[in-house]
Coordinates of C-alpha atoms and ligand atoms in Angstrom, one line a residue:
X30 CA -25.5 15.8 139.9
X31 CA -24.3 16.0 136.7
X32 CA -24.2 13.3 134.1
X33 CA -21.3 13.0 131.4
X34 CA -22.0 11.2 128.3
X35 CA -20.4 9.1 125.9
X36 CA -18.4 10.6 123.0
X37 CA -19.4 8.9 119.6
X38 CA -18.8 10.4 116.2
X39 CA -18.2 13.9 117.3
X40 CA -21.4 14.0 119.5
X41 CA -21.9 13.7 123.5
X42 CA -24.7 11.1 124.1
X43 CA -25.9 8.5 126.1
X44 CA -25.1 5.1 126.4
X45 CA -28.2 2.5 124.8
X46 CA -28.2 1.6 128.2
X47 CA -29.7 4.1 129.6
X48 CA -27.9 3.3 133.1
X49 CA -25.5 5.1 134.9
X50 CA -22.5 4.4 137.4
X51 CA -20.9 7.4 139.7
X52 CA -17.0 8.5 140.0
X53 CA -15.8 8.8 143.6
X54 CA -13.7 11.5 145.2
X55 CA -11.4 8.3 147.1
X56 CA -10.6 10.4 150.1
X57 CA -14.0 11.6 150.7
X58 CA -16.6 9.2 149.1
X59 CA -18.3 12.1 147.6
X60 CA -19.8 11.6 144.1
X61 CA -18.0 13.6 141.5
X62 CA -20.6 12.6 139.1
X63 CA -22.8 10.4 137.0
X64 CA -20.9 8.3 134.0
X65 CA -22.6 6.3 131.1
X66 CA -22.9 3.2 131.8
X67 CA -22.2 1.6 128.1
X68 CA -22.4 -1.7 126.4
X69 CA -21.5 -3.5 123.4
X70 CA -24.0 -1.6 121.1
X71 CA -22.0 1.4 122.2
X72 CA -19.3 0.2 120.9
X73 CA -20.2 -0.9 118.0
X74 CA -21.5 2.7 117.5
X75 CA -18.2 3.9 118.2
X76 CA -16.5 1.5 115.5
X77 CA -18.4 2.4 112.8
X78 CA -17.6 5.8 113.5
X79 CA -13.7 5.3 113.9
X80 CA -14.0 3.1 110.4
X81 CA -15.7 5.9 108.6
X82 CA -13.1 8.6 109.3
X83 CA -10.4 6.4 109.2
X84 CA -9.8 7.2 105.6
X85 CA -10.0 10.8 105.4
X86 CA -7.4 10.6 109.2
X87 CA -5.1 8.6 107.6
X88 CA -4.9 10.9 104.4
X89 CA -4.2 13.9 106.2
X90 CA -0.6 14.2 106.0
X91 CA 1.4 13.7 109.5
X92 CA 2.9 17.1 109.6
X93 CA -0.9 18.7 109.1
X94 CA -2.2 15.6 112.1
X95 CA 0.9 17.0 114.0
X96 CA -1.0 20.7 114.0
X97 CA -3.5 19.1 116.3
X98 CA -1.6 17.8 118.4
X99 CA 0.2 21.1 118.9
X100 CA -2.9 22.7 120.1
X101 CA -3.8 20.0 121.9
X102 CA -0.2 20.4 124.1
X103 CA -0.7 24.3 124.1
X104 CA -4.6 23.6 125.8
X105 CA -3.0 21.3 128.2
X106 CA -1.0 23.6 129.0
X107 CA -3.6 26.0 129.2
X108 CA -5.6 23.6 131.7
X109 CA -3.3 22.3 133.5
X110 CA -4.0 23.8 137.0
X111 CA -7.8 22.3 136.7
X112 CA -6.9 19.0 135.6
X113 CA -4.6 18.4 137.6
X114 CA -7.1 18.8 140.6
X115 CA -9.3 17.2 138.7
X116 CA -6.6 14.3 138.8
X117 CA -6.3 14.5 142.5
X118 CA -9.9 14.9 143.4
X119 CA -10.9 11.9 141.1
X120 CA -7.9 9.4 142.0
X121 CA -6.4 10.5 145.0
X122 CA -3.3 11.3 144.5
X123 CA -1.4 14.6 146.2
X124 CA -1.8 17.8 144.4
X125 CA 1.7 17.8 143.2
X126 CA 1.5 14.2 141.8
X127 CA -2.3 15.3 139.7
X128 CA -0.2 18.0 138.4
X129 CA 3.0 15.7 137.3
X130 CA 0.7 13.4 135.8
X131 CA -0.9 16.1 133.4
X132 CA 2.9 17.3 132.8
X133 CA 3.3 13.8 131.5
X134 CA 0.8 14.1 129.5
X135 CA 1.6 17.5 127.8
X136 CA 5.2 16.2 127.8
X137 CA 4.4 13.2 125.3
X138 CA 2.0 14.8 123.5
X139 CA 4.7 17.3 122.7
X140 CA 7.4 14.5 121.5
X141 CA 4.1 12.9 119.3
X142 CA 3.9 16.3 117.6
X143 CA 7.2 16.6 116.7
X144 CA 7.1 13.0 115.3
X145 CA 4.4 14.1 112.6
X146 CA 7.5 15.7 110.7
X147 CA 9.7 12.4 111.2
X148 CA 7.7 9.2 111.4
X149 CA 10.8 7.6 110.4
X150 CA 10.9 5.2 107.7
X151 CA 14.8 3.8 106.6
X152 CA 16.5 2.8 103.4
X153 CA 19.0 0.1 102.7
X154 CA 20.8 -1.5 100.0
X155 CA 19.1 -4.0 97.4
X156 CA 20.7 -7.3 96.5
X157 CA 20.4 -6.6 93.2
X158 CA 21.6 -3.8 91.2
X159 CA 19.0 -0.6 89.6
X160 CA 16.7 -1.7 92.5
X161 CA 15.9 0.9 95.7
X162 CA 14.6 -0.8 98.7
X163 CA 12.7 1.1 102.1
X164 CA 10.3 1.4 104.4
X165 CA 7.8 3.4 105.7
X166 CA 5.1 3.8 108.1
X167 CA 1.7 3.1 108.0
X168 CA -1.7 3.4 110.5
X169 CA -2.7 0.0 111.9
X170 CA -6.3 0.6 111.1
X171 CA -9.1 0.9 114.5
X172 CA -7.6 0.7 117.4
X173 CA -8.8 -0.1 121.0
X174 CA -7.4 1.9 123.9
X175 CA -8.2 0.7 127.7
X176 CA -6.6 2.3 130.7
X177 CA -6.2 1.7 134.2
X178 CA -6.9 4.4 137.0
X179 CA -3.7 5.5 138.6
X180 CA -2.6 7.5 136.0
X181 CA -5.9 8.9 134.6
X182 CA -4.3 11.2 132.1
X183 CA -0.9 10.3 131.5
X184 CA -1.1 7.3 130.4
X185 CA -4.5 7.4 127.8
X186 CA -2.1 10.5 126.5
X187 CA 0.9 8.0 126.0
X188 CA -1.5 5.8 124.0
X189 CA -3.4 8.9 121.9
X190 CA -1.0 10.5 121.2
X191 CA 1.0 8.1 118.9
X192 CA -2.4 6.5 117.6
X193 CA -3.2 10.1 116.4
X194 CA 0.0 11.1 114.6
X195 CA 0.2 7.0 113.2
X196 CA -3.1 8.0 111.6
X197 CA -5.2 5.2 113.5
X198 CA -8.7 6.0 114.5
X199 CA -9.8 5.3 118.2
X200 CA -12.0 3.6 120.9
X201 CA -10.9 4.5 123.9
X202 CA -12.5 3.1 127.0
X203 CA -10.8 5.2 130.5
X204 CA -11.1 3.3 133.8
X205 CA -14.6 3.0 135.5
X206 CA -12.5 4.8 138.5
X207 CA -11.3 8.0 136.7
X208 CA -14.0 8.4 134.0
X209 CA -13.9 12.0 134.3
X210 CA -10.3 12.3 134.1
X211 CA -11.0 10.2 130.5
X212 CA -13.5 12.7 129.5
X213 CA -11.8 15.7 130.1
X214 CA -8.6 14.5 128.4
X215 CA -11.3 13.9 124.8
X216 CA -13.0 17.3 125.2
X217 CA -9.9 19.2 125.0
X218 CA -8.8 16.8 121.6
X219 CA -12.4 18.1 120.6
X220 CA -11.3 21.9 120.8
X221 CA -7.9 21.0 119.6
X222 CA -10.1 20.4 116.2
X223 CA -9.5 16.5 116.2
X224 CA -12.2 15.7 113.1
X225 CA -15.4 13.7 114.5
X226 CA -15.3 9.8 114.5
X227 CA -10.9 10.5 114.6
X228 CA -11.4 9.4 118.8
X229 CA -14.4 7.9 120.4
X230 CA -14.8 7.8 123.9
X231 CA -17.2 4.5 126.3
X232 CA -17.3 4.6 129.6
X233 CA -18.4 1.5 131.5
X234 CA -17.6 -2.2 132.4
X235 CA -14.0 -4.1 131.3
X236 CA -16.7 -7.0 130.9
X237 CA -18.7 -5.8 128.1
X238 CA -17.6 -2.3 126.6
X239 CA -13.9 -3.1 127.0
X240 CA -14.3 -7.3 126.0
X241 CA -16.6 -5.8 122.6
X242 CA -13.2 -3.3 122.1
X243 CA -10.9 -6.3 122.3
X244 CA -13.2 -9.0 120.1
X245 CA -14.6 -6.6 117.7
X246 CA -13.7 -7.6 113.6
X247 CA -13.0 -4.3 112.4
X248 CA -10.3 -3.4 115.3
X249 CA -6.7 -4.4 114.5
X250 CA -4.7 -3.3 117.4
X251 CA -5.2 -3.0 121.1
X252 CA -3.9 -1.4 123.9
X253 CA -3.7 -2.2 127.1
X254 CA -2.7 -0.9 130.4
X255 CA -3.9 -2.5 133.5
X256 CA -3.6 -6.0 135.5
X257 CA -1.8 -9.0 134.9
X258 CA -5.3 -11.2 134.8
X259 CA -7.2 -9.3 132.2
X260 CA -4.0 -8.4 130.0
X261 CA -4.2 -12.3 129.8
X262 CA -7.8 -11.9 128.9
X263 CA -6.8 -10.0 126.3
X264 CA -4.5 -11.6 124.7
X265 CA -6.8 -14.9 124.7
X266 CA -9.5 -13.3 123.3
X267 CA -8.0 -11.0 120.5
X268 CA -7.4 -13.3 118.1
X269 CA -4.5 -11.6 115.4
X270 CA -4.9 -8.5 116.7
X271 CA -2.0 -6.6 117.4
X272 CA -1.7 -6.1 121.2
X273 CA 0.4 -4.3 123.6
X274 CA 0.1 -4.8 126.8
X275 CA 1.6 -3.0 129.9
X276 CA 1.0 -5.0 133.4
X277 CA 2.2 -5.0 136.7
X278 CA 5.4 -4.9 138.7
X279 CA 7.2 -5.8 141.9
X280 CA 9.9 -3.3 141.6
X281 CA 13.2 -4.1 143.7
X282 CA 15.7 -1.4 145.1
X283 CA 18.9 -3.0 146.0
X284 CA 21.1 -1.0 148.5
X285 CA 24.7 -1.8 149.0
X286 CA 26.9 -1.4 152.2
X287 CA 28.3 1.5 150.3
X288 CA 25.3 3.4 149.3
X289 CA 24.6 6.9 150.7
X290 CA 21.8 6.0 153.2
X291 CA 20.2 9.2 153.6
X292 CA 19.9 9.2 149.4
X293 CA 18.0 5.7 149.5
X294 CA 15.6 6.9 152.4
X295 CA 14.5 9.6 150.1
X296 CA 14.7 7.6 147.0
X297 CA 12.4 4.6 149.1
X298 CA 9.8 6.7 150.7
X299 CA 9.2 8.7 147.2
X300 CA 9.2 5.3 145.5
X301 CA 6.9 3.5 147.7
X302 CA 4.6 5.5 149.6
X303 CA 4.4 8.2 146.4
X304 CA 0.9 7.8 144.7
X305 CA 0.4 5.3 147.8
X306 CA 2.2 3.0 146.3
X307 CA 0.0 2.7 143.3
X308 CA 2.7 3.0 140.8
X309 CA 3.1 0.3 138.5
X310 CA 7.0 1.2 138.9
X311 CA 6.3 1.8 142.7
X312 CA 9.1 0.3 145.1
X313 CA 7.8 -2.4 147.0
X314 CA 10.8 -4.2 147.6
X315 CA 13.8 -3.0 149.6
X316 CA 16.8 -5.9 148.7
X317 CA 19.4 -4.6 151.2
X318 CA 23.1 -5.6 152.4
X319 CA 22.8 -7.2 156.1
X320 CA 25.7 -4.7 157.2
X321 CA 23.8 -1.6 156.9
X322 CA 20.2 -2.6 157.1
X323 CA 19.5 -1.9 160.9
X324 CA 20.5 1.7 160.7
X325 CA 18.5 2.2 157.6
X326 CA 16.0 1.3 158.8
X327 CA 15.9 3.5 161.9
X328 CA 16.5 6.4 159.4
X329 CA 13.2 5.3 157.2
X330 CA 11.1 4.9 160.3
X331 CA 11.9 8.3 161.6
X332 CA 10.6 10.0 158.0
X333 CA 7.9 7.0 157.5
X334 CA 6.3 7.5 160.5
X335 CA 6.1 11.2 159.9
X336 CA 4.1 11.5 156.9
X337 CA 0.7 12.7 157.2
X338 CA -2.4 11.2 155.7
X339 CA -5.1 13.6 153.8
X340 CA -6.6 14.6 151.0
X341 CA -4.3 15.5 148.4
X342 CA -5.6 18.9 147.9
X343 CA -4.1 20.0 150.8
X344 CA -0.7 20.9 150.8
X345 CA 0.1 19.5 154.0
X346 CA -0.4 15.9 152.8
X347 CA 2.0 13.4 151.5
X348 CA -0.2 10.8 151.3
X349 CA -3.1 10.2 149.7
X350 CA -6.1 7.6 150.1
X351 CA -6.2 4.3 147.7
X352 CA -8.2 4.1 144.8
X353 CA -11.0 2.4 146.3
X354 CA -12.6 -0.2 149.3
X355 CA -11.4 -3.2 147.2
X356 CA -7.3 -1.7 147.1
X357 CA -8.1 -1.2 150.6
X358 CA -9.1 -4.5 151.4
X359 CA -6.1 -6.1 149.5
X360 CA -3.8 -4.3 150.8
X361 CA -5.1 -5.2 154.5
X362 CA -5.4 -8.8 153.5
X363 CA -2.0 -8.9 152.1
X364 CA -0.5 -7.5 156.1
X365 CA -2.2 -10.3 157.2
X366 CA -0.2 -12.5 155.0
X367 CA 3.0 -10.3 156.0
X368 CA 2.7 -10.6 159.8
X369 CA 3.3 -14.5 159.0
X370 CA 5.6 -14.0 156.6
X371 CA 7.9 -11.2 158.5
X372 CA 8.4 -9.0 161.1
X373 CA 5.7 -5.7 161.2
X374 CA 8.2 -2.4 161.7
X375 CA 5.1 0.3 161.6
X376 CA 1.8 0.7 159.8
X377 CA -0.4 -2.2 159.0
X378 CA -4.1 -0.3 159.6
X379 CA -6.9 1.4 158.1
X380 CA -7.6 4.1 158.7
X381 CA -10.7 4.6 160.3
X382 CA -13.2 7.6 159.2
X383 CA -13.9 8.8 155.5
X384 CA -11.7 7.6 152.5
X385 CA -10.0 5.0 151.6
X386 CA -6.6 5.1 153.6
X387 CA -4.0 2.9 154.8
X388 CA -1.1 3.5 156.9
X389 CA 2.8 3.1 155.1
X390 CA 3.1 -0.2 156.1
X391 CA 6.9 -1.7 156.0
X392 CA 7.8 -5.4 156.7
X393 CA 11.7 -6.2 157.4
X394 CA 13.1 -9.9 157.7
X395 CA 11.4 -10.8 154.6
X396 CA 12.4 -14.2 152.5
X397 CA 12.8 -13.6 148.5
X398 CA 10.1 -16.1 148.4
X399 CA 7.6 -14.7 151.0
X400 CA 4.1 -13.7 149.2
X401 CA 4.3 -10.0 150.0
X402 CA 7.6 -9.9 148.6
X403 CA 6.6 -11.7 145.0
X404 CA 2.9 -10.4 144.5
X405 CA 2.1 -7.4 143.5
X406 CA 0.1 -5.6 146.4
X407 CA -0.4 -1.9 144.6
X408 CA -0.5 -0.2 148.3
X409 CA 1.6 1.4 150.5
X410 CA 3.1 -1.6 151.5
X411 CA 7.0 -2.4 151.3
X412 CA 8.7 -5.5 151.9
X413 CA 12.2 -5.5 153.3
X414 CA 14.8 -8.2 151.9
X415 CA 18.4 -8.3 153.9
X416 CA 21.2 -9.6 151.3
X417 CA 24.9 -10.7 151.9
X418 CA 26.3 -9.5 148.4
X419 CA 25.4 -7.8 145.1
X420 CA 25.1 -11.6 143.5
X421 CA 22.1 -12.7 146.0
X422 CA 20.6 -9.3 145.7
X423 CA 20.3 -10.2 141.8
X424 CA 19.2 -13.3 142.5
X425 CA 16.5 -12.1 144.9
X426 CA 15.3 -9.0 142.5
X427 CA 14.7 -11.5 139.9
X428 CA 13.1 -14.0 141.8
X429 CA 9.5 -12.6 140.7
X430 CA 7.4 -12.9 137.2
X431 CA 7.2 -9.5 136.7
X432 CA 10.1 -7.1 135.4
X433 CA 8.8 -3.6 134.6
X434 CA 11.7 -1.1 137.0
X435 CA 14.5 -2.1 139.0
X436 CA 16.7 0.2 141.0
X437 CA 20.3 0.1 142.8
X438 CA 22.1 2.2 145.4
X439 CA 26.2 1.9 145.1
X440 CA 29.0 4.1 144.8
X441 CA 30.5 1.0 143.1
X442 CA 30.7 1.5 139.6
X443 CA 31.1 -2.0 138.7
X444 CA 27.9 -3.2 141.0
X445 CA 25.7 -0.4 139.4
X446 CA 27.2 -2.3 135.5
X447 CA 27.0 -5.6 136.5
X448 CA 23.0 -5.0 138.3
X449 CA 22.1 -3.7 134.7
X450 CA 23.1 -6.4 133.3
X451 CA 21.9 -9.0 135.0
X452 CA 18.8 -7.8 136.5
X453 CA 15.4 -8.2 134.7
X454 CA 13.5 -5.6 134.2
X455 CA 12.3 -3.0 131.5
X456 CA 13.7 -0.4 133.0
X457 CA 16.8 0.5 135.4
X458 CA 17.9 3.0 137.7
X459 CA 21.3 3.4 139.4
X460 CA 21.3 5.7 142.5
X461 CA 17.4 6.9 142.0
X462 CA 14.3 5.1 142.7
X463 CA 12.1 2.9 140.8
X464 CA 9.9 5.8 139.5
X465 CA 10.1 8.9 137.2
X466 CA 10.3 7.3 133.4
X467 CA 10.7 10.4 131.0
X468 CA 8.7 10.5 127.7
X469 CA 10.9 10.4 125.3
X470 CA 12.6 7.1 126.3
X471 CA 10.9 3.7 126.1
X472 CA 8.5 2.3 128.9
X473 CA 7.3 -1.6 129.8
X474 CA 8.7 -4.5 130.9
X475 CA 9.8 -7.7 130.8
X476 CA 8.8 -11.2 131.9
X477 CA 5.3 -11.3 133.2
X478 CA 5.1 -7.2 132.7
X479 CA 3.9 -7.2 129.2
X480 CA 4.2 -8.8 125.7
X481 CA 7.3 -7.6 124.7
X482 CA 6.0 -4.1 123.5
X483 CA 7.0 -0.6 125.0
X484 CA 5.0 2.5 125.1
X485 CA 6.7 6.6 124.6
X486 CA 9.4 7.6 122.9
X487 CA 10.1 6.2 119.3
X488 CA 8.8 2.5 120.5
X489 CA 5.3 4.5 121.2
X490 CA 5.4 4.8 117.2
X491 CA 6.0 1.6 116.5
X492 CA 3.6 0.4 119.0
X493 CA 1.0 2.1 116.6
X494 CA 2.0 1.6 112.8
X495 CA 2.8 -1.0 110.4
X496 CA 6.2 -0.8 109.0
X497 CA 5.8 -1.5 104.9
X498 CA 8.8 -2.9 103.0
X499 CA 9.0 -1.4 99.8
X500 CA 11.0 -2.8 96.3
X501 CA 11.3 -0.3 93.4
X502 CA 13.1 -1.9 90.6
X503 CA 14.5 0.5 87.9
X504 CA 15.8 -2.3 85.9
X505 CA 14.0 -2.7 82.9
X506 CA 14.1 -6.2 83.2
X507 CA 12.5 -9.0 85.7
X508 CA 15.6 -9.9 88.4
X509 CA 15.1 -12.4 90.9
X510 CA 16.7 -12.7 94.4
X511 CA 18.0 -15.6 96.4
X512 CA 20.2 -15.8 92.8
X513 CA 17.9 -17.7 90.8
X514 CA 18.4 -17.0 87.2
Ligands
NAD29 P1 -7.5 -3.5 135.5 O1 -6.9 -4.5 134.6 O2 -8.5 -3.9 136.5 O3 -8.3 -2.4 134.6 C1 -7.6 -1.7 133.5 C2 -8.7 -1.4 132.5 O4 -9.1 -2.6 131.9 C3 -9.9 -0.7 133.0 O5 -10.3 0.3 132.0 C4 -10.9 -1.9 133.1 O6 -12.3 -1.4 133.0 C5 -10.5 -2.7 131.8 N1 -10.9 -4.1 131.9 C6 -11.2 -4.8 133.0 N2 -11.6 -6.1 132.6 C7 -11.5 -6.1 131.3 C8 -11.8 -7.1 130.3 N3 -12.2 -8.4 130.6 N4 -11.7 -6.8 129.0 C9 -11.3 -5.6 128.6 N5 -11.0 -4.6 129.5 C10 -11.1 -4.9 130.8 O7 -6.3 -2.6 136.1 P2 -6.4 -1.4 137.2 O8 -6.7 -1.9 138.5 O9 -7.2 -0.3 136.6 O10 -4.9 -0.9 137.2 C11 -3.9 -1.3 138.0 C12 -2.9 -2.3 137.3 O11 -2.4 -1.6 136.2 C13 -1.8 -2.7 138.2 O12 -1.5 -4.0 138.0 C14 -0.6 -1.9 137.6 O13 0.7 -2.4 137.8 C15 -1.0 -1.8 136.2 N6 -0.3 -0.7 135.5 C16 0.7 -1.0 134.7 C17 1.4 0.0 134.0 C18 2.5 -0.3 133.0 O14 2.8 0.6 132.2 N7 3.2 -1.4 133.1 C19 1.1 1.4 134.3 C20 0.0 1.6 135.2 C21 -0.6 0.6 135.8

């Protein structure tokens, strides 16, 4: 079987560990291979590295970091076909989904490059007159990236990316599910001619490699993608850092008695049971009038109970395994909670056999303050929420501490203003689902989602840089603000 290494200072090489851990296939338990298993000297390896090039990086001027980045998009590009199976062989999801989530990543990649020639700085008036004020951009310094699994190389690309063209230096520590998916992603920033010690790639535990990323002296910004608990960690533990921290969600649909029913079927079934429900924006909460929410639901069951289960290399499947035993375990544990809670309309099994599957599940007669509809399950597991009007179904979307998407279904144009303004979440959608963010605009949340950061688009930037103020007075003389002679 072969064994990957970590990526330290421009060389592959083993952890100081001299253990390894192995990367399942989730839909067939197979071993995909053998991953280092690092630790805190690792890191520290990795550090030193990032600090020594972190000079020469941030020198570089943006437009020449930007070149990189270019031929980082057009190898991508090149690859796409093999990472994106790689994607669904490592994490499950269908074929078409592996090959989205490498489009994502060319896709902000792209938008980073193009930022090397902006970077955008602005200028505004002194107080005082012969006195030029702006401000302009700067690296943060080291900076620690740790990433979750379900999107394995979309989302360490929407933190590279910017870090690169800021003119940070990297640790980057991928999920201990999709290590390979991690790897891959560095090897073609390698051939793109990213200099050595520029990004620096551990594999192994959250615990130790990812704790020594977050408590580190020499790192000055983290960022985080992953669970509600251990964003928490890390905000505890990383001292002044600066953090940005992307968590979980419990994303609503609401569908008025006007909606186009056939529309929200599509728009539920892609948002929940796409990537099995292992979106952070995934839809597992259907809030919907009491006048129409019998016959939608006939119409969901129909397609529901049609989709087929497999590997997602196949191009008959829709739906592919969870991540792992443990997603599989919680999403059982949390049907058990549902069958109390509400009224079982299909799924609610394992399946049996190879792989870590689970039936579309779907729960209907569901209180706004049942567990399943409040916690965030991350399975194919949706919770059904009948409403009288568009102000309970507010009410209810927002009855939860998370806020990352939210989504309505009306042919009212007032209901789809007054939903955006009053429901809380990151991101909205009126008459689509809770899923499909594009790159260029800005993605997080609000509440209990994250910190108040957001990640692509221009706010990607100014996740990653300083901004500097900057006085330049051509008086001749001292002048003081705040009118003091
Ligand atoms: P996780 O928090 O278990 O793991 C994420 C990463 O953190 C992994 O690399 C893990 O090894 C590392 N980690 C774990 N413990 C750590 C510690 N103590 N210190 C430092 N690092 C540690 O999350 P997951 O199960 O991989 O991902 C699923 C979660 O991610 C869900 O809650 C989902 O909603 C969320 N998510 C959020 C977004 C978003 O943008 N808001 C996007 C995707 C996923």
């Amino acid at each position: 079987m072969k064994v990957y290494k970590n990526y330290i200072n421009g060389r592959w090489i083993e952890s100081s560990s001299k253990k390894t851990f192995q990367s399942l296939d989730p839909a067939t338990n197979q071993s995909i291979g053998k991953f280092q298993l690092g630790n805190e000297k690792d890191v520290d390896s990795a550090i030193e590295a990032a600090k020594n090039s972190f000079k020469e990086w941030s020198d570089t001027p943006a437009p020449k970091r930007a070149e990189i980045l270019y031929e980082i998009v057009r190898l991508l590009k090149q690859n796409k076909q093999r990472l994106g199976r790689l994607v669904t062989t490592e994490m499950g999801k269908v074929l078409k989904e592996g090959l989205g989530d490498v489009q994502e990543a060319i896709d902000i990649f792209e938008y980073m490059a193009g930022e090397g020639r902006r970077l955008f700085g602005y200028t505004t008036p002194s107080e005082l007159k012969n006195k030029f004020c702006m401000t302009v951009r700067k690296p943060i310094g080291i900076v620690s990236l740790i990433t979750p699994w379900n999107f394995p190389t979309a989302i360490p690309a929407w933190k590279l990316s910017p870090a690169l063209i800021c003119g940070n230096t990297i640790v980057f520590k991928p999920s201990s599910d999709t290590p390979l998916c991690g790897i891959e992603m560095i090897k073609i920033l390698e051939k793109a001619g990213v200099p050595k010690g520029v990004v620096n790639l551990i594999t192994g535990p959250g615990a130790t490699v990812g704790k020594r990323m977050i408590n580190h002296p020499d790192v000055r910004g983290i960022s985080f993608t992953g669970n509600r608990g251990t964003g928490e960690f890390i905000l505890k533990n990383a001292g002044i850092k600066k953090v940005g921290l992307e968590l979980g969600g419990k994303n609503p649909i609401i569908v008025m008695d006007d909606a186009d029913l056939d529309l929200v079927k599509e728009g539920v079934i892609w948002g929940a049971f796409g990537t099995t429900g292992q979106r952070c924006t995934a839809a597992s909460r259907v809030i919907i009038h009491k006048d129409v929410k019998e016959e939608f639901e006939d119409l969901l069951l129909k397609d529901v109970e049609k989709l087929k289960l497999g590997h997602g290399l196949k191009s008959s499947t829709d739906v592919g395994p969870l991540i792992n035993k443990a997603a599989v375990e919680k999403t059982h544990k949390y049907t058990s909670i549902g069958k109390r809670e509400g009224k079982l309309l299909t799924g609610g099994d394992i399946v049996k056999g190879q792989g870590f599957f689970y039936k579309p599940t779907i729960f209907t007669d569901v209180s706004s303050n049942a567990r399943i509809a409040k916690e965030e399950i991350f399975g194919p597991s949706l919770a059904i929420v009948p409403i009288n009007d568009l102000n309970e179904a507010i009410k209810v979307a927002n009855n939860i501490e998370y806020g990352l998407s939210s989504s309505i279904y009306t042919n009212d144009i007032a209901n789809a203003f007054k939903f955006i303004d009053k429901v809380e979440s990151g991101i909205s959608y009126v008459n689509s689902s809770t899923i499909g963010a594009e790159v260029h605009l800005p993605f997080g949340g609000v509440k209990g989602t994250g910190n108040g950061t957001r990640e692509a688009g221009i706010e990607g930037i100014h996740e990653f840089s300083e901004t500097k103020a900057i006085y330049i007075d051509y008086s001749g003389k001292l002048q003081k603000t705040q009118g003091i002679d």
